[in-house]
mmCIF file of C-alpha atoms and ligand atoms in Angstrom:
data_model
loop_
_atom_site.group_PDB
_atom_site.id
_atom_site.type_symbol
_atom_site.label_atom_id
_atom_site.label_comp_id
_atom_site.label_asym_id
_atom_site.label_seq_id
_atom_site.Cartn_x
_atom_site.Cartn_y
_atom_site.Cartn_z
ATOM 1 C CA UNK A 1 97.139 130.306 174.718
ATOM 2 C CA UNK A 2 97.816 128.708 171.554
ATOM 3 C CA UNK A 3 96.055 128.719 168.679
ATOM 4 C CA UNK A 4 95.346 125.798 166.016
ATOM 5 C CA UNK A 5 97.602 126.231 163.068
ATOM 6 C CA UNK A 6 96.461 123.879 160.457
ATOM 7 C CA UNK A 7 93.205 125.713 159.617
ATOM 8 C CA UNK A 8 92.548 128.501 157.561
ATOM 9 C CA UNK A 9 92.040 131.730 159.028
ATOM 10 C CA UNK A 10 90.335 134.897 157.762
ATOM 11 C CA UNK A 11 92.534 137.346 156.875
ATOM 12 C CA UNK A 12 91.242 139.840 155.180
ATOM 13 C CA UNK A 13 87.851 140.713 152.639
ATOM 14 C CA UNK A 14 89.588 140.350 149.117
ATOM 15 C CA UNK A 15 88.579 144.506 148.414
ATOM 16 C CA UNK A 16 91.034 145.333 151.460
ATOM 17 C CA UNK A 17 93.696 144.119 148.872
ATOM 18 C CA UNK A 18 93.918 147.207 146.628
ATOM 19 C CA UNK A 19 97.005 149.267 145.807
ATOM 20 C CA UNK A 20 98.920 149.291 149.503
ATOM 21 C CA UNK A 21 100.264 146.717 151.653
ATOM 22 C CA UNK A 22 97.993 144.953 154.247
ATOM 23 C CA UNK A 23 99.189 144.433 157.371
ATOM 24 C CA UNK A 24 97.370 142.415 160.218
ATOM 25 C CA UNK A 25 98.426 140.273 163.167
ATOM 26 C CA UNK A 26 97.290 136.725 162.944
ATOM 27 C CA UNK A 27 97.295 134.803 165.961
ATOM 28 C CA UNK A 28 100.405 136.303 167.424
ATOM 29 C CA UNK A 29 101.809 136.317 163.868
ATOM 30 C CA UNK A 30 102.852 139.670 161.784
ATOM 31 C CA UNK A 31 101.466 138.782 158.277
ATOM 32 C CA UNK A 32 101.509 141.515 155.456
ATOM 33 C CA UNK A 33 99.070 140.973 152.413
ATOM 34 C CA UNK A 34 99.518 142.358 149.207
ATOM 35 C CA UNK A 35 98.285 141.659 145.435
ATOM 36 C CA UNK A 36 100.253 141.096 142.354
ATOM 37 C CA UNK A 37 99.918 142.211 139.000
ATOM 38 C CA UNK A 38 97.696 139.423 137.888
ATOM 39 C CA UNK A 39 95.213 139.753 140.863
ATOM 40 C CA UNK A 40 96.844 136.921 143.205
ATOM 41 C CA UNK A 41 97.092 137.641 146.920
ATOM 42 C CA UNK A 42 100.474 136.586 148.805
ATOM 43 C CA UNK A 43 100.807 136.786 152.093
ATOM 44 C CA UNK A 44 104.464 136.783 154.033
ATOM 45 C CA UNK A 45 105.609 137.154 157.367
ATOM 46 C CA UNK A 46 105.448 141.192 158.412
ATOM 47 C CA UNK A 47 108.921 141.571 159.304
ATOM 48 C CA UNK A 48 111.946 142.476 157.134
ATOM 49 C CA UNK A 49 114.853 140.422 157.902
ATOM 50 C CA UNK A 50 116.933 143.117 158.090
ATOM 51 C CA UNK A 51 115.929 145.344 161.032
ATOM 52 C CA UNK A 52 112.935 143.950 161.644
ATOM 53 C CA UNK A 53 110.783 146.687 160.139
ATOM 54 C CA UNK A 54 107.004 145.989 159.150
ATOM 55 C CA UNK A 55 106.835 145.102 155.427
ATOM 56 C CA UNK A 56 103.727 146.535 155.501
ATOM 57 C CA UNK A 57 104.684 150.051 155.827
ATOM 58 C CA UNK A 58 106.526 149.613 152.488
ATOM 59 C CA UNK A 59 105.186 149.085 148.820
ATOM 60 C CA UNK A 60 104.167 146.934 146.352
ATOM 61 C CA UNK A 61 106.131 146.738 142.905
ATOM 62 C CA UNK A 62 104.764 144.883 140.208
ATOM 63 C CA UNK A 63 104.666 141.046 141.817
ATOM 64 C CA UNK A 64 107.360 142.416 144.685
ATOM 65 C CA UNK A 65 106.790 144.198 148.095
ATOM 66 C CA UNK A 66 109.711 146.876 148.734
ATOM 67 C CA UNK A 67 110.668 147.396 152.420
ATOM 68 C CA UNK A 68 109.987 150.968 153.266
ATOM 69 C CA UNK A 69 112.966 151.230 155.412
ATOM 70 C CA UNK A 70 116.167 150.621 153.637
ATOM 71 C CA UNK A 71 114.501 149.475 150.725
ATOM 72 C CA UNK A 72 115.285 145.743 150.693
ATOM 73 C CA UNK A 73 112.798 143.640 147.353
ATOM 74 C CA UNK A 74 111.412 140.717 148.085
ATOM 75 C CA UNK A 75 109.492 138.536 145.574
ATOM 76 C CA UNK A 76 106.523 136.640 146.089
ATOM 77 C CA UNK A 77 107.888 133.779 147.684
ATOM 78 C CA UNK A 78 109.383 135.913 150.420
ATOM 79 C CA UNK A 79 113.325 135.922 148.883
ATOM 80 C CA UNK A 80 114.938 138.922 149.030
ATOM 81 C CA UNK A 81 116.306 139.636 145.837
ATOM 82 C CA UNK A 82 117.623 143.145 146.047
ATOM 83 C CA UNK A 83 119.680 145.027 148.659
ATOM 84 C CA UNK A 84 121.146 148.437 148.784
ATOM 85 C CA UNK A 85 124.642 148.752 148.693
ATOM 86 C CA UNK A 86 125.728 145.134 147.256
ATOM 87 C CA UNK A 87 125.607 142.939 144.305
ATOM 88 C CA UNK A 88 123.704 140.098 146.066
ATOM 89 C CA UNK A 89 121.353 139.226 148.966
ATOM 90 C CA UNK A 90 123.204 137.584 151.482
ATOM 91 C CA UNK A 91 121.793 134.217 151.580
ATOM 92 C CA UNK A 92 119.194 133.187 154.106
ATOM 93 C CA UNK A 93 117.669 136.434 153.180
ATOM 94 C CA UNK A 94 114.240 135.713 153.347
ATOM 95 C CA UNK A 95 111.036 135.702 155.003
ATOM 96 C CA UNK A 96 108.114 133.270 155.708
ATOM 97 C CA UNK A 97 105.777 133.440 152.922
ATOM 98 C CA UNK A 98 101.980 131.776 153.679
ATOM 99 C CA UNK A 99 99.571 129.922 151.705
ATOM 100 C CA UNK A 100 96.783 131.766 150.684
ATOM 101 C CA UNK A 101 93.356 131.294 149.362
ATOM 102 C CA UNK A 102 90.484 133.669 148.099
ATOM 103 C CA UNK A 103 86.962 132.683 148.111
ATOM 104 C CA UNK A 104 84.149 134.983 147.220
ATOM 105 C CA UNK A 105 85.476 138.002 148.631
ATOM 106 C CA UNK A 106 87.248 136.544 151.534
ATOM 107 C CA UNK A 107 90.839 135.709 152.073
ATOM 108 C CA UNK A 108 91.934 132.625 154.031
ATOM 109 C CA UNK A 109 95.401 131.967 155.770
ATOM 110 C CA UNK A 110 96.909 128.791 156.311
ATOM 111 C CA UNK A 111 99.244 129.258 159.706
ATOM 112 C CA UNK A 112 100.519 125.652 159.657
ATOM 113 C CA UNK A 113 102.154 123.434 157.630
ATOM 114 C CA UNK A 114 102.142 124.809 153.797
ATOM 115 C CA UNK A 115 102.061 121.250 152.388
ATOM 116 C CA UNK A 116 98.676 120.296 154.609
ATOM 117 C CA UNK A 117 97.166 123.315 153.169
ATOM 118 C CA UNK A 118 94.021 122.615 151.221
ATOM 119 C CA UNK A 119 92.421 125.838 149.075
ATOM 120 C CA UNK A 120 89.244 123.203 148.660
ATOM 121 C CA UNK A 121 88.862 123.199 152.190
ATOM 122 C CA UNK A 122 88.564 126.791 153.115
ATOM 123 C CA UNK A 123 85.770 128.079 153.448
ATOM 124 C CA UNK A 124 83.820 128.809 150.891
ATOM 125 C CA UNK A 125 80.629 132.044 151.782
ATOM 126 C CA UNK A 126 79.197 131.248 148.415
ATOM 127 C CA UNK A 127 76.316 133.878 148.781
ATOM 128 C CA UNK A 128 78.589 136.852 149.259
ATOM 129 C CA UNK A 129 79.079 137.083 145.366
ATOM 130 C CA UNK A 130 76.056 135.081 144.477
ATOM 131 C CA UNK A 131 73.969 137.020 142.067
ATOM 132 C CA UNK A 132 70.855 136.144 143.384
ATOM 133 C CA UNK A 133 71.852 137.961 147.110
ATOM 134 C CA UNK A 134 72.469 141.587 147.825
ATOM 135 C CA UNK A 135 75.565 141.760 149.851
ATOM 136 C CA UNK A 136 77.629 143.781 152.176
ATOM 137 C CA UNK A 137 80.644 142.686 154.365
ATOM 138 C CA UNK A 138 82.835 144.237 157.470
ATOM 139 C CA UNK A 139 85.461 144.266 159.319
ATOM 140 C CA UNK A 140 85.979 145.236 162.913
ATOM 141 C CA UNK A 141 88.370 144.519 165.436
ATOM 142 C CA UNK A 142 87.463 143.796 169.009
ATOM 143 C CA UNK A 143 89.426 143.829 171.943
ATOM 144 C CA UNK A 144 88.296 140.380 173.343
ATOM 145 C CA UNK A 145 89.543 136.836 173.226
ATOM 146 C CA UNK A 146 87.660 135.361 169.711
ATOM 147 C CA UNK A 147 86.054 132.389 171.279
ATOM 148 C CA UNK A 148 84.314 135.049 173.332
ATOM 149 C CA UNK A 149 82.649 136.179 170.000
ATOM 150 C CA UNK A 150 81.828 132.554 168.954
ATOM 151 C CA UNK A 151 79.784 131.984 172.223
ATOM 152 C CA UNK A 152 78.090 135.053 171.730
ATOM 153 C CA UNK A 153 77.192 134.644 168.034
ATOM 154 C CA UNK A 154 75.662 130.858 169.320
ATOM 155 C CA UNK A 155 73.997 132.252 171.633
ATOM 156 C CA UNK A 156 71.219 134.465 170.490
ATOM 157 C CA UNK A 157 69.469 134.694 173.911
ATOM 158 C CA UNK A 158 71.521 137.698 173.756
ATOM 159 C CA UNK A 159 69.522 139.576 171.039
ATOM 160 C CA UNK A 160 66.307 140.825 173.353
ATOM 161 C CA UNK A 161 68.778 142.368 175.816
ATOM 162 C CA UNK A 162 71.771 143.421 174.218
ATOM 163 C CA UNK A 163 69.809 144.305 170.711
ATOM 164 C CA UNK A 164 66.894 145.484 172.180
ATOM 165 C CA UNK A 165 67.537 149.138 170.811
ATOM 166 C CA UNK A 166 68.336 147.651 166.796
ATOM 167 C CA UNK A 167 67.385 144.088 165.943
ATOM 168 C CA UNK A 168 65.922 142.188 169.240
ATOM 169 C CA UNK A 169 62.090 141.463 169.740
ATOM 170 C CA UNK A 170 61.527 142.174 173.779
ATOM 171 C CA UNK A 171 59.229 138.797 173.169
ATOM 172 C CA UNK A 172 61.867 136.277 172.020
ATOM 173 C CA UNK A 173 62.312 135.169 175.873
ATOM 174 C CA UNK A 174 61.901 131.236 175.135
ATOM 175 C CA UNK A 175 63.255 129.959 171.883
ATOM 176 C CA UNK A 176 63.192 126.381 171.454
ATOM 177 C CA UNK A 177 66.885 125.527 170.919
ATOM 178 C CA UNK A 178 67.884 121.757 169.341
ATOM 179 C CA UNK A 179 71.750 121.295 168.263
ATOM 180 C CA UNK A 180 73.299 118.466 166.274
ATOM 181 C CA UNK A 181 77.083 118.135 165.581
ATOM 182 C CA UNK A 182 79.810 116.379 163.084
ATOM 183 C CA UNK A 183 83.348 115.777 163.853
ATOM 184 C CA UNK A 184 84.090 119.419 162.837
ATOM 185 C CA UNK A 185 80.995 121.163 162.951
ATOM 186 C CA UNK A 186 77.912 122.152 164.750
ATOM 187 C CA UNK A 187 74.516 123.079 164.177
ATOM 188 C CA UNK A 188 72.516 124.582 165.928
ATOM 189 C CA UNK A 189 68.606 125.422 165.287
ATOM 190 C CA UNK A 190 66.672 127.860 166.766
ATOM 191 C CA UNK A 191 63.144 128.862 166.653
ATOM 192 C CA UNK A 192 61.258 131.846 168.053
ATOM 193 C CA UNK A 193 57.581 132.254 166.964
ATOM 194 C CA UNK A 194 55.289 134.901 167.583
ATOM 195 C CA UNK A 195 58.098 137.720 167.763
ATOM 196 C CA UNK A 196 56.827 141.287 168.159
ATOM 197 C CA UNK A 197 58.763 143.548 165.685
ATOM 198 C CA UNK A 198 62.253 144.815 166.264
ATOM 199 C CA UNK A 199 63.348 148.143 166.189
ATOM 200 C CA UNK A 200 65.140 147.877 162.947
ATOM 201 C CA UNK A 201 62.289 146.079 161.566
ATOM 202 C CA UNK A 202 59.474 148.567 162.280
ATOM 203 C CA UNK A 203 61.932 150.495 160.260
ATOM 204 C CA UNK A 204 61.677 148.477 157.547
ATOM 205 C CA UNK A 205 57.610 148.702 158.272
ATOM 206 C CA UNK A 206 57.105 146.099 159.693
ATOM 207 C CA UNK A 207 54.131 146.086 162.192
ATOM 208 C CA UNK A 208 52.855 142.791 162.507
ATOM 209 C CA UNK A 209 54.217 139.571 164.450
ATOM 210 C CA UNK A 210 56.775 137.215 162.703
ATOM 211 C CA UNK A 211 58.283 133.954 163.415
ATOM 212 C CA UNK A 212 62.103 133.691 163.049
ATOM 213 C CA UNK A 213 64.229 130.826 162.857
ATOM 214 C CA UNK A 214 67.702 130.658 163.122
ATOM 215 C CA UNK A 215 70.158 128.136 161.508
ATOM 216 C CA UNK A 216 74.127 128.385 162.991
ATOM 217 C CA UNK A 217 76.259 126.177 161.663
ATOM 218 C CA UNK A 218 79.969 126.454 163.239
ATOM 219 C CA UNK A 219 83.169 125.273 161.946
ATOM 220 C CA UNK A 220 86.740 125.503 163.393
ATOM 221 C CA UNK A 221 88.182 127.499 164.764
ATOM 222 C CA UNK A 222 86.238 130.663 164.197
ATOM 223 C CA UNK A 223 83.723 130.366 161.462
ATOM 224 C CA UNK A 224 79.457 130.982 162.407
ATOM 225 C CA UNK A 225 77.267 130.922 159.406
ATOM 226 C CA UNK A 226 73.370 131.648 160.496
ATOM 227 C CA UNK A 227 70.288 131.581 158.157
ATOM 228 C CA UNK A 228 67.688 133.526 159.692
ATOM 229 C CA UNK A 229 64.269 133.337 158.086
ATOM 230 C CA UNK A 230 61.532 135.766 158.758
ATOM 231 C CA UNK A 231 58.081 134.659 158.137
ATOM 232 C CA UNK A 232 55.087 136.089 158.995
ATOM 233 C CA UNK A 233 53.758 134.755 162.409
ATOM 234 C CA UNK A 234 51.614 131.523 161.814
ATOM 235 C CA UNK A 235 52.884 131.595 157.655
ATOM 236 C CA UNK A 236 55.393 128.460 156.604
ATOM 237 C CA UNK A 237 58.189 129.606 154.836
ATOM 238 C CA UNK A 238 57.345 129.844 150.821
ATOM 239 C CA UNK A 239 53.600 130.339 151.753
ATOM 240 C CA UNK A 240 52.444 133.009 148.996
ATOM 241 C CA UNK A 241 50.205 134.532 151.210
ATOM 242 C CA UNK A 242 52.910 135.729 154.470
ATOM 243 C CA UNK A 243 53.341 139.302 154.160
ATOM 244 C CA UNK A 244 56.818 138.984 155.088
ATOM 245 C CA UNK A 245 59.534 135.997 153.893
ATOM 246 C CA UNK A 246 63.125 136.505 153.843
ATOM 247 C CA UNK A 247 66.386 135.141 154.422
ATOM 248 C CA UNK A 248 69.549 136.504 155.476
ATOM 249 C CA UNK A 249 72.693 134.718 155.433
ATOM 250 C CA UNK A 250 74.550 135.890 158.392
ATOM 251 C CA UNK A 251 78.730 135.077 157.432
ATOM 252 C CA UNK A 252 81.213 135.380 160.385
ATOM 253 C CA UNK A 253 84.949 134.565 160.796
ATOM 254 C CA UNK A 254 86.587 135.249 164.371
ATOM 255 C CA UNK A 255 90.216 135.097 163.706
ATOM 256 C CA UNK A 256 92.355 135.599 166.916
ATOM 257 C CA UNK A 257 95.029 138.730 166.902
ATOM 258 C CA UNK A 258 96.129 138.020 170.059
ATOM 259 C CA UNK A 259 95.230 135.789 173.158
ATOM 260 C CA UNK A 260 92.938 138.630 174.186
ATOM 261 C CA UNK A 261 92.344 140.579 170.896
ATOM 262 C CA UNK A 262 90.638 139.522 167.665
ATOM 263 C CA UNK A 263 89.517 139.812 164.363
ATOM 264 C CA UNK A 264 86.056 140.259 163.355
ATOM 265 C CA UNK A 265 84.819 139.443 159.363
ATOM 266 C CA UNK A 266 81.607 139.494 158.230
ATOM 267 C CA UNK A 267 79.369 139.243 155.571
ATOM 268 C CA UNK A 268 75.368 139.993 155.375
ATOM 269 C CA UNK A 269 73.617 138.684 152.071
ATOM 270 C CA UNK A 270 69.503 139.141 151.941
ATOM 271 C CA UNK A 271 67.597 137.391 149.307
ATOM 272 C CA UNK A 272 64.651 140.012 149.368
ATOM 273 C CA UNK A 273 64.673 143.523 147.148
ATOM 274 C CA UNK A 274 68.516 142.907 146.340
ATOM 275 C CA UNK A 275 68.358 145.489 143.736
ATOM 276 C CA UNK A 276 67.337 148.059 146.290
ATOM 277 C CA UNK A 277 71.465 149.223 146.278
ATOM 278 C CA UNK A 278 69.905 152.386 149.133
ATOM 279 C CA UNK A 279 68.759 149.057 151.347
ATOM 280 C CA UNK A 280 72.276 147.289 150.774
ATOM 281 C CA UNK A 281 73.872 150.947 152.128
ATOM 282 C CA UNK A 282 71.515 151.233 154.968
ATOM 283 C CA UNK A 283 72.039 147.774 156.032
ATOM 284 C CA UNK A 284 75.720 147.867 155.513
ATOM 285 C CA UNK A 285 75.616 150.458 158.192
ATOM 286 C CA UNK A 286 73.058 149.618 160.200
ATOM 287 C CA UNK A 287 74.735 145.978 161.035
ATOM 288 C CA UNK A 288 78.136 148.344 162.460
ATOM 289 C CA UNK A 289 75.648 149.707 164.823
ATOM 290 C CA UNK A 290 74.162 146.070 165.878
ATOM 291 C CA UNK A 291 78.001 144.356 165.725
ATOM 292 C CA UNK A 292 79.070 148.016 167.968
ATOM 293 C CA UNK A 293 76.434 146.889 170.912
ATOM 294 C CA UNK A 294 78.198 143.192 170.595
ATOM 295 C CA UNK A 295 81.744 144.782 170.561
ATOM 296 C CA UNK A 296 80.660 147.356 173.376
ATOM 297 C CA UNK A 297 79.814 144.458 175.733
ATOM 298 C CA UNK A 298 82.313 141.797 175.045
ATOM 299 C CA UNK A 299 85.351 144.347 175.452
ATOM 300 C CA UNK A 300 84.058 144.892 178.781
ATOM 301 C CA UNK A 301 83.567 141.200 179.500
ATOM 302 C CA UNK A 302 86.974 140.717 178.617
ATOM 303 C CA UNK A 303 88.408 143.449 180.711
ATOM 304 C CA UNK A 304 86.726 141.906 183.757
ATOM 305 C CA UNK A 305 87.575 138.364 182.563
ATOM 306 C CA UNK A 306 90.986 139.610 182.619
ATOM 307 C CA UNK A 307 90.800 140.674 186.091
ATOM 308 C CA UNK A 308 90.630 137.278 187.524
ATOM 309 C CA UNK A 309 90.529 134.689 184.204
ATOM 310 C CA UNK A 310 89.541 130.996 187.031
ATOM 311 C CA UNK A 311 86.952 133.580 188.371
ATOM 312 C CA UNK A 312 83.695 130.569 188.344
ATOM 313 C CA UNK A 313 80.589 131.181 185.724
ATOM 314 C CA UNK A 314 77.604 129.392 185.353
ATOM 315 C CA UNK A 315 76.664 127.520 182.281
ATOM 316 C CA UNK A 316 72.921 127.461 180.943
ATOM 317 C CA UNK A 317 70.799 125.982 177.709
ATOM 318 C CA UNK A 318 71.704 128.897 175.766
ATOM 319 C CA UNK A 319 75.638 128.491 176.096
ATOM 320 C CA UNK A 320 75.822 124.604 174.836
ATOM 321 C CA UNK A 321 76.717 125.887 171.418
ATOM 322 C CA UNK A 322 79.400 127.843 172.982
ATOM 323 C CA UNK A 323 80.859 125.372 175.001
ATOM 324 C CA UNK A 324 80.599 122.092 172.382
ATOM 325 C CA UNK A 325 82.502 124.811 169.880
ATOM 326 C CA UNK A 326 85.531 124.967 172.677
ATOM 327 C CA UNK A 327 85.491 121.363 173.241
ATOM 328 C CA UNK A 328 86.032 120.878 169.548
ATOM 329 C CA UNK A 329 88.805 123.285 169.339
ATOM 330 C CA UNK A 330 90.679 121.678 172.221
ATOM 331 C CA UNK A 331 90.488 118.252 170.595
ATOM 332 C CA UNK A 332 91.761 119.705 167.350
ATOM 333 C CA UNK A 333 94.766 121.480 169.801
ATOM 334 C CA UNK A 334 95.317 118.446 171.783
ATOM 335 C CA UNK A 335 95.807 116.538 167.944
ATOM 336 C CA UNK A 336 97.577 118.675 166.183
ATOM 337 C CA UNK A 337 100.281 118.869 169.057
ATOM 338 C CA UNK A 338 100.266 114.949 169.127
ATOM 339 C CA UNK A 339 100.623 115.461 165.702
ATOM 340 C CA UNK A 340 103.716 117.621 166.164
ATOM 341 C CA UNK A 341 105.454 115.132 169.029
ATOM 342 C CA UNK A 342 104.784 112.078 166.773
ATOM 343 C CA UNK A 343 106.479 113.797 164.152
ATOM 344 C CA UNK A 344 109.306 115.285 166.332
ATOM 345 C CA UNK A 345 109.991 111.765 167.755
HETATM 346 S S1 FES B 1 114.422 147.044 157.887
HETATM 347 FE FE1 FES B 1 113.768 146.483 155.940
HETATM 348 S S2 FES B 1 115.323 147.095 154.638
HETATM 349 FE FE2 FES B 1 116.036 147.613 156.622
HETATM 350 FE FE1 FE2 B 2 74.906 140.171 168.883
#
C-alpha cells in the first residue's frame, strides 16, 4: 500500500515529548521525536547513519539527540556534528529531519515534501486546551490497517452491538443518517432519538430516555472529529428545562504504522462539570475500556481480512461514510503520484 505523503500525520500528544527520545513508525517510516531546550519538537528519521541504530534509544542533549550506540551528535536539522574518534563528520553525515507542527496538545508530521508543508493547515483540536472543556487524550496502537478504524469511527451502527456493555443504547437500531461532503472533507450527521440509557450513562445516573446526535466530520487521511450532544428525549438542545444537555467533542487521528498496523490518537473534551478533575480521571479511563472493545474487534477483523484480503463484503447505509472517506484518499493518491510523474518528467 502506499500512503499519502503530503498531509500531516499525528505523531504524537505534545506531553509524550518529555525528557527521552520518542520513537514511532510512521507509515513505514522510523521517525524519532524529541524536544529542545526552548520547548520545540523536531522530528528526524530513526536511524543513525552509521550502523543503522534507532536514534531513539539514545538521548537528548540540550537542542541535540546523541546516538546511544557509538555516540554519534546530531543537531536539530539532522547533521551530524560529532563523531568518536575524528576531528570531523565525514560529509553526507546526516539524516532526514521532518517538518513538524504542534497544535493544542497534538503533534503533526509532514511525510512529503518539506517546502509544501503548511503548519496553518494541520489540524488544529482547538477544544483539547480550550478552557471552557475538561479534557483527556490517548494513545493506543492497534494492530489493523487505519482506514479500518476510520470506517468504524463513521459508522456508529456499531455502538448497540459492540458497546453494548459501556456506551451503546440496545434502542439506537434506526438512526437517521444524512452526509454532505467538500473536496477534502465529509460530514456526516446522525440522529438517534428516544435512546434508552447506556451502561456508562446509568453510571453517570442517568435513568431517563435521551436523544443523541452525532456530528463526524472527516478529513484526510485519518482525522474523525464527532460532536455528540445528549439531550433529554423530546428537549431541543439549550432548552433550560432538559435534565440532561451536553456535548462531547470526540478528537481522533488514525495514522498508519504499517500497511496492517496503526496509530490510534485521541482526545475527549466535555463541556459539562469540567471542574469535576475525579470525572476527567474516570472518563480518561473509562474511554480505554470503550476504544479496547473497538481495538478487540478490529484486530480480529484484520487477522481474517488478512487471510484472504479480495475475500467479497457487502456494503450497507451505515458504511457510506466509510467508503466516500476511501474514495477521497485514493483521489488524493492517484494526484499526488501525478504530481510526482509530472514533476519527474
Ligand atoms: S549506530 Fe549510531 S553511532 Fe553507531
Ligand atoms: Fe467504537
Amino acid at each position: 500500500m502506499t500512503f499519502l505523503r503530503n498531509q500531516w500525520y499525528c505523531a504524537a500528544l505534545s506531553h509524550e515529548l518529555k525528557e527521552a527520545p520518542l520513537g514511532r513508525i510512521i507509515a513505514n517510516e522510523p521517525i524519532v521525536m524529541y524536544r529542545r531546550g526552548d520547548g520545540t519538537v523536531v522530528a528526524l528519521e530513526d536511524r543513525c547513519c552509521h550502523r543503522r541504530a534507532p536514534l531513539s534509544k539514545g538521548r537528548i542533549e540540550g537542542d541535540n539527540l546523541r546516538c546511544g550506540y557509538h555516540g554519534f551528535l546530531y543537531d536539530a536539522r539532522g547533521q551530524v556534528i560529532w563523531v568518536p574518534g575524528q576531528d570531523k563528520a565525514p560529509p553526507g553525515a546526516r539524516v532526514r529531519a521532518y517538518p513538524l507542527a504542534e497544535k493544542h496538545g497534538f503533534v503533526w508530521l509532514w511525510l512529503g515534501e518539506p517546502a509544501l508543508a503548511d503548519p496553518a493547515k494541520a489540524p488544529a483540536f482547538t477544544w483539547n486546551d480550550d478552557p471552557r472543556w475538561a479534557s483527556c487524550t490517548g494513545h493506543m496502537r492497534i494492530e489493523c490497517d487505519y482506514m479500518l478504524l476510520v470506517d468504524n469511527l463513521l459508522d456508529m451502527s456499531h455502538l448497540p452491538f459492540l458497546h453494548i456493555n459501556t456506551i451503546g443504547s440496545a434502542r439506537d437500531l434506526n438512526a437517521r443518517l444524512e452526509w454532505e461532503r467538500g473536496p477534502d472533507w465529509l460530514r456526516g450527521v446522525r440522529q438517534a432519538p428516544a435512546l434508552s440509557p447506556s451502561p456508562r450513562q446509568r453510571a453517570e445516573g442517568v435513568d431517563f430516555d435521551t436523544d443523541r446526535v452525532q456530528i463526524m466530520t472527516y478529513t484526510p487521511p485519518g482525522n474523525v472529529v464527532i460532536e455528540v450532544i445528549v439531550t433529554e428525549a423530546g428537549k431541543k438542545h439549550g432548552d433550560p428545562s432538559s435534565r440532561y444537555d451536553t456535548t462531547v467533542m470526540v478528537l481522533d487521528s488514525m495514522t498508519p504504522e504499517t500497511e496492517s498496523t496503526c496509530h490510534y490518537f485521541f482526545g475527549l473534551c466535555r463541556d459539562y462539570d469540567i471542574g469535576n478533575t475525579a470525572l476527567t480521571e474516570f472518563s480518561s479511563k473509562a474511554v480505554l475500556v470503550t476504544f479496547g472493545e473497538d481495538k478487540d474487534m478490529l484486530e480480529a477483523e484484520q487477522k481474517i481480512i488478512d487471510l484472504a484480503p479480495h475475500a467479497p463484503q457487502i456494503d450497507v447505509v451505515g458504511d457510506h461514510g466509510g467508503l466516500q472517506a476511501r474514495r477521497m484518499v485514493e483521489r488524493l493518491l492517484a494526484e499526488e503520484q501525478q504530481g510526482t510523474r509530472q514533476a519527474a518528467e
